XYZ file of C-alpha atoms in Angstrom:
670
model
C 1.632 179.237 -183.027
C 0.030 176.057 -181.158
C -2.289 176.098 -178.918
C 0.262 174.182 -176.626
C 2.177 176.735 -176.617
C -0.623 179.545 -176.247
C -1.553 177.605 -173.964
C 1.289 179.130 -171.477
C 1.623 182.226 -171.833
C 0.028 184.555 -169.970
C -2.679 185.987 -170.969
C -5.024 188.396 -168.363
C -3.228 190.157 -166.706
C -2.617 193.165 -164.225
C -0.538 195.103 -166.189
C -2.350 194.204 -169.082
C -6.009 195.025 -167.733
C -4.034 198.785 -166.055
C -3.070 199.576 -169.822
C -7.057 198.728 -171.000
C -8.227 200.784 -168.227
C -5.525 203.714 -169.884
C -6.704 203.071 -173.123
C -10.515 202.963 -172.157
C -10.256 205.880 -170.908
C -9.528 207.969 -174.017
C -11.542 205.412 -176.142
C -14.658 206.262 -174.254
C -14.266 209.966 -173.597
C -13.379 210.396 -177.738
C -16.681 208.527 -178.651
C -19.139 209.916 -175.821
C -17.898 213.191 -177.100
C -18.344 212.683 -180.904
C -21.882 210.307 -180.314
C -22.615 214.099 -178.874
C -21.262 215.860 -181.252
C -22.580 214.314 -184.311
C -24.537 210.963 -183.258
C -22.244 208.829 -184.366
C -18.700 206.215 -182.315
C -16.841 204.133 -184.003
C -15.109 200.536 -182.996
C -11.493 201.001 -180.940
C -10.914 197.129 -181.229
C -8.099 197.703 -184.211
C -6.567 200.847 -182.730
C -6.478 199.479 -179.192
C -4.833 196.360 -180.223
C -2.123 198.634 -181.980
C -1.861 200.573 -179.168
C -1.831 197.678 -176.776
C 0.944 195.848 -179.179
C 3.042 199.022 -179.361
C 3.223 199.737 -175.020
C 3.520 195.890 -174.255
C 6.268 194.718 -176.666
C 7.758 197.453 -173.910
C 7.682 195.342 -171.872
C 9.368 191.519 -171.528
C 6.706 188.206 -171.810
C 4.580 190.315 -174.006
C 2.242 188.226 -176.696
C -0.477 187.690 -178.246
C -3.153 186.360 -176.083
C -2.151 189.534 -173.345
C -2.781 192.216 -176.690
C -6.345 190.146 -177.608
C -6.701 190.849 -173.864
C -6.347 194.672 -173.820
C -8.758 195.167 -176.805
C -11.397 193.019 -175.883
C -11.247 195.211 -172.545
C -10.888 198.981 -174.315
C -13.196 197.258 -177.154
C -16.566 196.651 -174.789
C -15.611 199.682 -172.875
C -15.567 202.007 -175.255
C -18.827 200.525 -176.964
C -20.957 201.262 -174.030
C -21.057 204.911 -174.781
C -23.799 204.545 -177.110
C -25.645 204.500 -173.987
C -25.075 208.152 -175.008
C -27.658 208.116 -177.180
C -30.740 208.590 -174.844
C -29.511 209.483 -171.776
C -28.691 212.817 -172.658
C -32.508 213.347 -173.456
C -33.358 213.218 -169.063
C -31.159 216.463 -168.795
C -32.903 217.952 -172.499
C -36.544 217.143 -170.795
C -35.607 218.420 -167.641
C -36.051 215.545 -165.260
C -31.491 215.669 -164.752
C -30.092 219.016 -164.528
C -26.602 216.804 -164.474
C -25.533 213.002 -164.714
C -26.001 211.946 -161.292
C -22.977 209.645 -160.882
C -24.237 206.693 -159.323
C -27.606 205.955 -161.650
C -25.416 206.871 -165.142
C -22.898 204.298 -163.878
C -25.914 202.140 -162.333
C -27.492 202.334 -165.314
C -23.835 201.385 -167.773
C -22.737 199.087 -165.815
C -25.647 196.926 -165.480
C -26.945 196.611 -169.133
C -23.511 196.319 -170.018
C -22.722 193.616 -167.598
C -26.289 191.530 -168.725
C -25.171 191.995 -172.277
C -22.628 190.308 -171.696
C -23.531 187.316 -170.071
C -26.936 187.001 -172.819
C -23.742 186.605 -175.147
C -22.371 184.035 -173.747
C -24.841 181.189 -173.941
C -24.836 182.795 -177.860
C -20.395 182.300 -178.732
C -20.867 178.740 -179.292
C -23.582 178.492 -182.334
C -22.580 182.202 -183.631
C -19.129 182.146 -183.474
C -17.588 178.477 -183.392
C -19.709 176.490 -185.454
C -21.505 179.865 -187.663
C -20.482 180.809 -190.814
C -21.248 184.306 -189.726
C -17.970 186.581 -191.505
C -17.347 188.976 -188.346
C -15.967 191.457 -190.657
C -14.383 193.644 -187.506
C -13.602 190.539 -185.106
C -11.141 189.398 -188.038
C -9.400 192.451 -189.117
C -8.711 192.526 -185.312
C -7.147 189.348 -185.571
C -5.183 189.892 -188.733
C -3.694 192.860 -186.954
C -2.657 191.047 -183.762
C -1.150 188.200 -185.234
C 1.422 190.382 -187.937
C 2.229 192.723 -184.896
C 2.538 189.408 -182.717
C 4.902 187.983 -185.910
C 8.383 187.195 -185.389
C 9.452 188.325 -189.202
C 8.898 192.157 -189.132
C 5.584 192.608 -186.333
C 7.917 195.218 -184.447
C 8.352 197.171 -187.914
C 4.588 197.193 -188.473
C 3.496 197.638 -184.649
C 5.632 200.707 -184.537
C 4.277 201.799 -188.417
C 1.141 201.543 -187.121
C 1.564 203.416 -183.696
C 2.678 206.291 -186.296
C -0.103 205.988 -188.459
C -2.285 206.678 -185.323
C -0.722 209.445 -184.417
C -0.339 211.139 -187.358
C -3.833 211.135 -188.287
C -4.592 212.239 -184.444
C -1.779 215.157 -184.916
C -3.229 216.441 -188.119
C -6.836 215.816 -186.893
C -6.071 217.765 -183.215
C -4.355 220.396 -184.226
C -7.065 220.868 -187.197
C -10.297 221.466 -184.616
C -7.560 222.786 -182.321
C -7.247 225.870 -184.675
C -11.213 225.671 -185.574
C -12.962 224.750 -182.004
C -10.335 226.386 -180.043
C -8.551 229.678 -181.256
C -11.458 230.276 -183.891
C -9.393 230.505 -186.644
C -10.351 227.749 -188.956
C -14.269 227.355 -189.715
C -16.189 224.245 -188.647
C -18.805 224.333 -191.832
C -19.770 226.005 -194.423
C -23.145 226.572 -195.800
C -24.652 228.241 -198.205
C -28.105 229.645 -198.148
C -30.823 230.295 -201.406
C -34.243 230.575 -201.797
C -36.284 229.850 -204.687
C -39.504 232.251 -204.291
C -41.218 230.657 -200.907
C -37.965 227.401 -201.057
C -34.824 227.310 -198.636
C -32.549 225.827 -200.138
C -28.922 224.291 -198.245
C -25.879 223.793 -199.826
C -24.404 222.539 -196.827
C -20.214 221.304 -196.234
C -18.214 220.284 -193.115
C -14.888 220.298 -191.974
C -14.437 217.765 -189.626
C -11.694 215.382 -189.828
C -13.270 213.212 -187.349
C -16.629 212.370 -190.120
C -13.987 212.398 -192.737
C -12.290 208.973 -190.703
C -16.018 207.609 -189.840
C -16.719 208.356 -193.801
C -13.749 206.453 -194.461
C -14.231 203.407 -192.976
C -18.666 202.843 -194.000
C -17.012 203.307 -197.379
C -18.706 204.573 -200.367
C -22.368 202.576 -200.474
C -23.172 203.572 -197.095
C -21.658 206.779 -198.067
C -23.635 207.749 -201.082
C -27.155 206.639 -199.273
C -26.718 208.848 -196.693
C -26.277 211.149 -199.558
C -28.829 210.397 -200.859
C -31.013 210.844 -197.533
C -29.476 214.569 -197.348
C -30.800 215.081 -200.741
C -34.091 213.188 -199.667
C -34.065 216.093 -196.622
C -32.739 219.055 -198.006
C -33.252 218.935 -201.895
C -36.952 218.015 -201.866
C -38.739 217.877 -198.209
C -36.924 221.474 -196.768
C -37.659 223.657 -199.746
C -41.228 221.729 -200.479
C -42.034 222.405 -196.817
C -40.589 225.754 -196.229
C -42.666 226.732 -199.718
C -46.543 225.385 -198.028
C -45.041 226.763 -194.207
C -45.736 230.681 -194.037
C -42.489 232.308 -192.307
C -42.445 234.697 -189.841
C -41.661 238.796 -190.266
C -38.325 239.177 -189.096
C -37.241 234.660 -189.176
C -34.110 234.270 -191.229
C -34.933 231.759 -193.539
C -31.884 229.746 -192.114
C -33.436 229.053 -188.738
C -36.958 229.016 -190.507
C -35.500 225.573 -192.978
C -33.844 224.321 -190.012
C -36.638 224.731 -187.531
C -39.005 222.824 -190.155
C -36.077 219.926 -190.970
C -35.762 219.590 -186.527
C -39.572 219.493 -185.680
C -40.895 217.613 -188.932
C -38.674 216.580 -192.041
C -36.372 214.483 -188.794
C -39.102 212.152 -187.968
C -39.112 210.909 -191.930
C -35.355 209.908 -191.051
C -36.359 208.590 -187.920
C -39.362 206.174 -189.390
C -36.590 205.402 -192.261
C -34.662 204.469 -189.336
C -36.951 202.190 -187.184
C -38.193 200.351 -190.173
C -34.762 200.047 -191.674
C -34.244 197.821 -187.830
C -37.585 195.731 -187.717
C -36.320 194.521 -191.619
C -32.949 194.027 -190.523
C -34.760 192.013 -187.724
C -36.866 189.974 -189.615
C -34.309 189.224 -192.794
C -32.548 187.440 -190.084
C -35.183 186.028 -187.188
C -35.440 182.796 -188.644
C -30.843 182.244 -188.787
C -31.342 183.815 -185.493
C -33.677 181.262 -183.171
C -32.233 178.872 -185.445
C -28.493 179.983 -183.675
C -29.688 180.537 -180.260
C -31.722 177.279 -179.862
C -28.430 175.539 -180.983
C -25.697 177.587 -179.030
C -27.836 177.129 -175.638
C -28.786 173.413 -176.197
C -25.126 172.677 -176.614
C -24.317 175.156 -173.906
C -27.149 172.870 -171.721
C -25.531 169.674 -172.306
C -21.584 170.803 -171.707
C -20.146 172.159 -168.612
C -18.107 174.671 -170.792
C -15.901 175.403 -167.982
C -15.066 172.097 -166.673
C -11.722 170.779 -166.838
C -12.578 168.323 -169.366
C -13.125 171.162 -172.064
C -10.574 172.517 -174.184
C -8.856 175.554 -172.862
C -10.209 177.255 -175.835
C -13.698 175.846 -175.492
C -14.172 177.202 -171.834
C -16.731 179.398 -171.661
C -17.278 180.890 -167.979
C -19.321 178.220 -165.464
C -22.767 178.322 -166.029
C -23.195 179.090 -162.432
C -21.661 182.203 -162.692
C -23.247 183.332 -165.352
C -26.689 182.862 -163.234
C -25.271 184.664 -160.216
C -23.932 187.687 -162.320
C -27.028 187.756 -164.315
C -29.656 188.022 -161.190
C -26.929 190.400 -159.448
C -27.764 193.005 -162.291
C -31.242 192.153 -162.222
C -31.042 193.096 -158.854
C -29.059 196.264 -159.438
C -31.458 197.047 -162.265
C -34.294 197.096 -159.734
C -31.885 199.603 -157.036
C -31.108 201.686 -160.174
C -35.144 202.297 -161.019
C -36.121 202.451 -157.202
C -33.070 205.012 -156.963
C -34.216 206.863 -159.468
C -38.016 207.260 -158.939
C -37.135 207.638 -155.621
C -38.461 211.519 -155.245
C -41.245 210.317 -157.041
C -45.262 211.323 -156.056
C -46.232 208.129 -156.182
C -48.572 205.526 -154.203
C -45.746 202.485 -152.511
C -48.108 200.185 -155.253
C -46.747 201.946 -158.459
C -44.069 203.068 -157.225
C -43.396 198.433 -156.877
C -44.825 198.500 -160.005
C -43.313 200.326 -162.341
C -39.304 198.877 -160.937
C -40.980 195.005 -161.954
C -42.263 196.382 -165.006
C -39.218 198.206 -165.719
C -36.686 195.392 -164.803
C -38.863 193.283 -166.703
C -38.731 194.577 -170.138
C -35.038 195.338 -169.190
C -34.391 191.783 -168.883
C -37.030 190.208 -171.543
C -36.535 192.501 -174.265
C -32.351 192.716 -173.752
C -32.363 189.401 -174.156
C -33.881 189.216 -177.433
C -32.128 192.291 -177.980
C -28.454 190.849 -177.226
C -29.122 187.573 -179.776
C -30.254 189.708 -182.822
C -27.640 192.658 -182.125
C -24.730 189.297 -181.511
C -25.902 187.848 -185.066
C -26.128 191.219 -186.764
C -22.822 192.367 -185.965
C -21.639 189.210 -187.138
C -23.145 189.690 -190.476
C -22.383 192.692 -191.383
C -19.947 194.097 -188.735
C -20.447 195.985 -184.541
C -20.158 199.364 -187.033
C -22.493 198.660 -189.388
C -25.511 197.481 -186.177
C -28.158 200.172 -186.485
C -28.445 200.476 -182.533
C -29.567 203.893 -183.170
C -33.178 202.406 -184.995
C -33.181 199.666 -182.110
C -33.174 202.308 -179.709
C -36.133 203.975 -181.316
C -37.815 200.508 -181.374
C -37.227 200.384 -177.983
C -38.563 203.689 -176.645
C -41.803 203.558 -178.996
C -42.220 199.586 -177.626
C -41.711 201.311 -174.505
C -44.436 203.952 -174.529
C -46.443 202.484 -176.516
C -46.457 199.609 -173.409
C -46.863 201.980 -170.300
C -49.603 203.864 -171.688
C -51.665 200.530 -172.595
C -51.034 199.071 -169.150
C -52.737 201.849 -167.708
C -49.809 201.728 -165.010
C -49.107 205.604 -165.996
C -52.868 207.443 -166.104
C -51.941 208.889 -162.632
C -48.361 210.885 -163.567
C -50.440 212.173 -166.775
C -52.610 214.471 -164.650
C -50.515 216.201 -163.492
C -47.657 218.332 -166.477
C -44.968 217.570 -163.816
C -46.003 214.031 -163.429
C -46.181 213.540 -167.777
C -43.064 214.381 -167.552
C -41.722 212.159 -164.969
C -43.658 209.015 -167.410
C -41.933 210.222 -170.358
C -38.348 210.021 -167.919
C -39.346 206.351 -167.538
C -39.466 205.514 -170.883
C -36.306 206.895 -171.487
C -34.521 205.357 -168.668
C -35.551 201.845 -169.299
C -34.761 202.273 -172.836
C -31.319 203.480 -171.635
C -30.906 199.767 -170.040
C -31.729 198.147 -173.601
C -29.426 200.794 -174.971
C -26.585 199.280 -173.367
C -27.176 195.919 -173.509
C -27.415 196.066 -176.899
C -24.404 197.917 -177.265
C -22.578 195.490 -175.750
C -23.898 192.892 -177.388
C -23.336 193.831 -180.377
C -19.376 194.153 -179.884
C -18.775 191.042 -177.647
C -19.279 188.705 -180.383
C -16.809 189.982 -182.574
C -14.020 190.454 -179.749
C -14.598 186.620 -179.041
C -14.366 185.880 -182.749
C -10.760 187.662 -182.437
C -10.258 185.271 -179.532
C -11.420 182.297 -181.453
C -9.552 183.330 -184.099
C -5.907 184.317 -182.313
C -5.939 181.146 -179.565
C -7.695 182.920 -176.455
C -9.389 181.199 -173.429
C -13.177 182.183 -174.210
C -13.695 182.672 -170.087
C -10.951 184.870 -169.704
C -12.183 187.706 -172.458
C -15.934 186.924 -170.510
C -13.566 188.360 -167.681
C -12.351 190.679 -169.413
C -15.716 192.216 -170.763
C -16.787 192.441 -167.649
C -13.995 193.899 -166.229
C -14.291 196.628 -169.770
C -17.765 197.195 -168.642
C -16.689 198.624 -164.842
C -14.828 200.867 -166.513
C -16.516 202.151 -169.145
C -18.939 202.865 -166.729
C -17.178 204.655 -164.072
C -15.682 206.451 -167.193
C -18.871 207.903 -168.903
C -20.583 210.149 -166.047
C -18.077 212.727 -165.179
C -17.272 212.856 -169.212
C -21.079 213.613 -169.586
C -21.215 216.283 -166.454
C -17.237 217.942 -168.018
C -18.971 218.146 -172.175
C -22.808 219.313 -170.597
C -21.441 221.846 -168.225
C -19.269 222.970 -170.877
C -20.810 222.941 -174.037
C -24.479 222.028 -173.374
C -26.840 220.356 -175.170
C -29.400 221.557 -178.377
C -32.305 223.110 -175.772
C -30.618 222.221 -172.879
C -27.796 225.165 -171.483
C -26.162 224.763 -167.713
C -25.735 228.274 -167.599
C -28.009 231.863 -168.790
C -25.647 233.242 -171.453
C -23.062 230.168 -173.092
C -23.298 230.499 -177.301
C -26.551 228.355 -177.790
C -24.040 227.537 -181.793
C -21.204 225.667 -179.869
C -24.167 223.443 -177.717
C -23.110 219.460 -178.567
C -26.305 218.056 -180.966
C -26.714 214.743 -179.245
C -29.047 213.904 -182.388
C -30.633 210.336 -181.088
C -30.870 211.482 -177.591
C -33.037 214.610 -179.443
C -35.087 212.344 -181.127
C -35.860 209.727 -179.293
C -37.271 212.374 -176.379
C -39.101 214.342 -179.221
C -41.017 210.682 -180.083
C -41.695 209.892 -176.068
C -42.742 213.175 -175.475
C -44.873 212.920 -178.733
C -46.359 209.607 -177.685
C -47.326 210.562 -173.800
C -48.636 214.008 -175.253
C -50.064 212.624 -177.870
C -48.784 214.769 -180.488
C -46.411 212.871 -181.799
C -46.077 213.707 -185.070
C -47.312 210.457 -186.605
C -47.538 211.759 -190.358
C -43.721 212.227 -190.972
C -43.051 208.859 -188.752
C -45.978 207.384 -191.242
C -43.907 209.414 -194.371
C -40.125 207.454 -193.455
C -40.938 204.104 -193.080
C -43.364 204.262 -196.413
C -40.157 206.036 -197.886
C -38.107 202.740 -195.978
C -40.075 200.477 -198.084
C -40.450 201.178 -201.063
C -36.518 202.060 -200.717
C -36.095 197.942 -198.917
C -37.982 197.227 -201.958
C -35.389 198.872 -204.027
C -32.008 197.656 -202.499
C -34.171 194.287 -202.867
C -33.945 194.245 -206.973
C -30.363 195.868 -207.011
C -28.684 192.726 -204.889
C -30.774 190.308 -207.035
C -28.672 191.823 -210.276
C -25.628 192.157 -208.028
C -22.772 194.197 -208.693
C -21.286 196.324 -206.176
C -25.181 198.954 -206.493
C -27.151 198.506 -203.396
C -28.548 201.130 -201.319
C -28.591 200.635 -197.874
C -32.132 202.180 -196.170
C -30.500 202.595 -192.802
C -27.787 204.929 -194.032
C -30.390 206.884 -196.344
C -32.213 207.718 -193.304
C -29.316 209.030 -191.496
C -28.949 211.192 -193.788
C -31.800 212.436 -193.486
C -31.591 213.016 -189.720
C -28.260 214.304 -189.018
C -27.302 217.555 -189.649
C -26.136 217.892 -192.950
C -22.977 219.519 -192.317
C -23.067 215.541 -190.600
C -23.905 214.006 -193.370
C -21.855 216.004 -196.356
C -18.639 215.069 -193.572
C -18.904 211.364 -193.840
C -20.140 211.503 -197.664
C -16.612 213.728 -198.453
C -14.597 210.702 -196.039
C -16.160 207.869 -198.450
C -15.218 209.426 -201.371
C -11.720 209.919 -199.827
C -11.751 205.740 -199.737
C -13.286 204.861 -202.991
C -11.046 207.571 -204.266
C -7.668 205.945 -203.118
C -9.178 202.418 -203.591
C -9.649 203.360 -207.563
C -6.549 204.778 -207.347
C -4.959 201.128 -206.296
C -6.953 199.605 -208.124
C -5.163 201.267 -211.620
C -1.373 200.475 -209.984
C -2.798 196.435 -208.828
C -3.760 196.337 -213.143
C -0.519 198.089 -213.719
C 1.185 196.297 -212.188
C -0.777 192.158 -213.003
C -1.011 191.998 -209.145
C -4.051 191.211 -207.002
C -5.573 193.451 -206.136
C -6.663 192.716 -202.737
C -3.332 191.768 -201.978
C -2.102 194.588 -203.349
C -4.620 196.796 -200.974
C -4.643 194.787 -197.648
C -2.027 197.511 -195.837
C -3.244 200.358 -197.349
C -6.990 199.348 -196.289
C -5.364 198.690 -192.885
C -3.311 201.807 -192.873
C -6.118 204.085 -193.380
C -7.860 202.224 -191.256
C -5.459 203.340 -188.811
C -5.401 206.933 -190.429
C -8.915 207.261 -189.795
C -9.347 206.160 -186.865
C -6.475 208.803 -185.240
C -7.985 211.364 -187.490
C -11.509 210.526 -184.987
C -9.285 209.947 -181.473
C -8.118 213.837 -182.483
C -10.541 215.490 -182.892
C -12.387 214.339 -180.353
C -9.970 214.536 -177.502
C -9.360 218.125 -178.092
C -13.544 218.464 -177.610
C -12.399 216.871 -174.035
C -9.785 218.916 -173.382
C -11.896 222.503 -174.440
C -14.727 221.534 -172.377
C -11.992 221.157 -170.003
C -10.573 224.483 -170.601
C -14.091 226.238 -170.799
C -14.916 224.852 -167.456
C -12.326 226.188 -166.037
C -12.615 229.369 -166.556
C -16.336 229.759 -167.077
C -15.877 231.934 -170.999
C -17.385 230.129 -174.319
C -14.415 230.091 -176.085
C -10.973 231.218 -173.942
C -8.509 230.787 -176.877
C -10.065 232.322 -179.471
C -7.939 234.266 -181.682
C -10.250 235.402 -184.407
C -11.198 238.955 -184.175
C -14.766 239.585 -184.918
C -15.635 239.575 -188.837
C -12.834 236.965 -189.245
C -16.070 234.121 -189.723
C -16.260 235.004 -193.771
C -11.662 234.509 -194.280
C -11.877 231.715 -191.945
C -15.082 229.439 -193.684
C -12.311 230.089 -196.961
C -9.298 229.464 -194.616
C -10.532 225.815 -192.901
C -11.903 224.619 -196.442
C -8.338 225.125 -197.924
C -6.479 223.444 -194.729
C -9.265 220.578 -194.987
C -8.914 219.807 -198.394
C -4.607 219.709 -197.592
C -5.277 217.624 -194.775
C -7.234 214.972 -197.488
C -4.319 215.841 -199.176
C -1.938 214.547 -196.318
C -3.968 211.302 -195.701
C -4.312 209.573 -199.141
C -0.090 210.558 -199.785
C 0.493 208.731 -195.787
C -1.603 205.433 -196.961
C -0.594 205.178 -200.721
C 2.297 202.736 -201.178
C 5.151 204.165 -203.012
C 5.471 202.736 -206.435
C-alpha cells in the first residue's frame, strides 16, 4: 500500500487504545507471574498483533497501522514487567510488607517513560539508517502485513488466533490439573548420592517454559543445559563432598542449600561478565550510532510540517518536557521511599539527588546499549538480568565509596535501609533498560509497515502508564497468594508453593553481601573466570563458522535458574530443533527451499508457544485470586495424601502427549 493511501488511514484511535489496554492486562499479568516463578519474561508483540487483527476485523475501517499501534502499546506494557527482576527483593529483605501502589506505580511509570524518551533520538541512526536486523520487529511487521492483506489475511489471522488459543488451552488445562487440582506433578526430581557427593536429575513439566525454550532455539537451549551440568554435575557434587552435612538434614535440602548460597553466585558472575562483554563489543558502533542520531536529531525539526509523515518524531520540546517531568516524578518517588528513614535533612536531600542522577545518567547509557543489543540479537535475548546485576553492584559500591550511607551502616536497621536504597535505584535502571530494549524493536515494525513515529511514541507512553497501573495489584495478589522464597506473608503457608523470583533473590543477596562485606566474591570470581573462558571458546567457534556457538549468557542462566526450569527450557529448545529437522527432511524430499517451506510453521510455532506461556501464567494468576479469597494454599486440590508418586508419572505422560500435540499442530500436512 502506497504512503499516500496509508496517510489517510486512522492510526492512533480510541478503540485501539482501549483494546491495547485490555491486551496489556493479560500479557502484563502473564509476564509478572512467569518472571516471578521462573525468572523469564516473553515478548508479547506478535501475539498482541494477532489478537488485535482478529478483534479489530470485527469493526469497520480496521487497518494495519491501527493494529500496529495496539501491538506497540501492549508490548511496551508487557516489557515493563521486567521490573519484577528487582522489586520483590524489597519484600524479601523485609523493607516492604507488600507493594505500595503509588511508589510501585511511580518507579515503573517514571523509569518506563524515560526509557521511551531516551530511545527517540536513537531512532534514525539505529532503525532507519542502520543495518541492524531487529529480528522480532521484522517478524511482527510480517505478521501485520499477512494479516492485513486482502487475499488471505482473514484466514491467516483466524488461524493465528486459533494457534494462540490452542496453546493456551493446552497449557491452562495442564496447569490447572497440576497447580490447582494437584492430580499432576509440576516436576520430577531424582536424587542420588555417590559417597558424600549429591547428584540430582531434574525434569520440569512447565509448558510455559517449553514455549519459552522453543523461542530461544537449540543453541541457547544447549548452552543452558551446559550451565545446568556445570552447576549440578560438577559444582554441587564437589561442594557437597567437601562440606560437612548436619545430622538429620535430607540430601535434597543439603544440596539445594549449597546451590542457592554458593553455586548460584557463579551464575551471577557469568551473567555479569556476559553483559559487560556485550557492552564492550558493541561500544564503538553504539557510540557512533548515538552520535549520528543526536546530530541528525538536533539539525531537524522532527515534528515539523515539512518532515515526511513516516519520519516525524515527537517534537524536541515535548521530549524535554516529558523527561523533566519524569525526573521530577523520580525525585518525588525517591522522597516518598525515604520519607520514614531516620536520616538528617542533608542526607535525605543528598540521597535523593544521588538516586535521580544515577538513574538518569546510567539510565541513558543503558538505554542506548539495550536499544543496540535489541536491534542486533532481539529483545528477548538481551541480557536485562546481567545489566541489573551490574547496576546493583555499581549502585551499592558507589554508595559505599561516597560515604553517604556510612551513618546508616552503624545500625542493623540502617544497613537494611542502605540495601533497600540500592535495590530501589536499580529498579529505575531496569525499567529504563527494559523499555528501551523494546521500543526500537517496535519502531522498526512501524517503519516497515509505514507508521508515524511520533504516534508510536505516544502509544509507547500510554503502554508504560497502563502497565505501571497493572503491575502493583498483580504483584500484591501473587505475593499474598503464594509468597516469595524466604518471604511468606502469613504463617502456615506452604513454602514449596512460594514464587522463586530468582533475579530478585540474587540481586538482593548481592546488595546485602556488599553492604555487610560478606559477599561471596570467590564464587563470583569463579563465575567471571569461567565466563571469560567461555567467551574465548565462543569466539573460536564463531571463527570456524557454522551454527555451533556457546552464548555465555545462556550458560550463566543455566547455572543460576532452578534446575527444573533449565530442563524445561531445554525440552522446548529440543522440540523446536526436532520440528526444524523434520521440516528440513520434507523440504529436501519436495526439492523446496527450506526457509520458504518452514516460514509458516515457524510463525505458527511462535504463536502456539506464546499461547503455552499465556495459558499457564493466567491460570497461575487466577489461582492466586482463589487462594487469596479462600485463605487456603490448595483450595481446589482433589488428589489424596500420598498421591505425589503417581502424580509424577501422570504429569510426565500428559507432558509428553502435549509436546506431541504441539508438534502435530504446527507441522504442515504432507
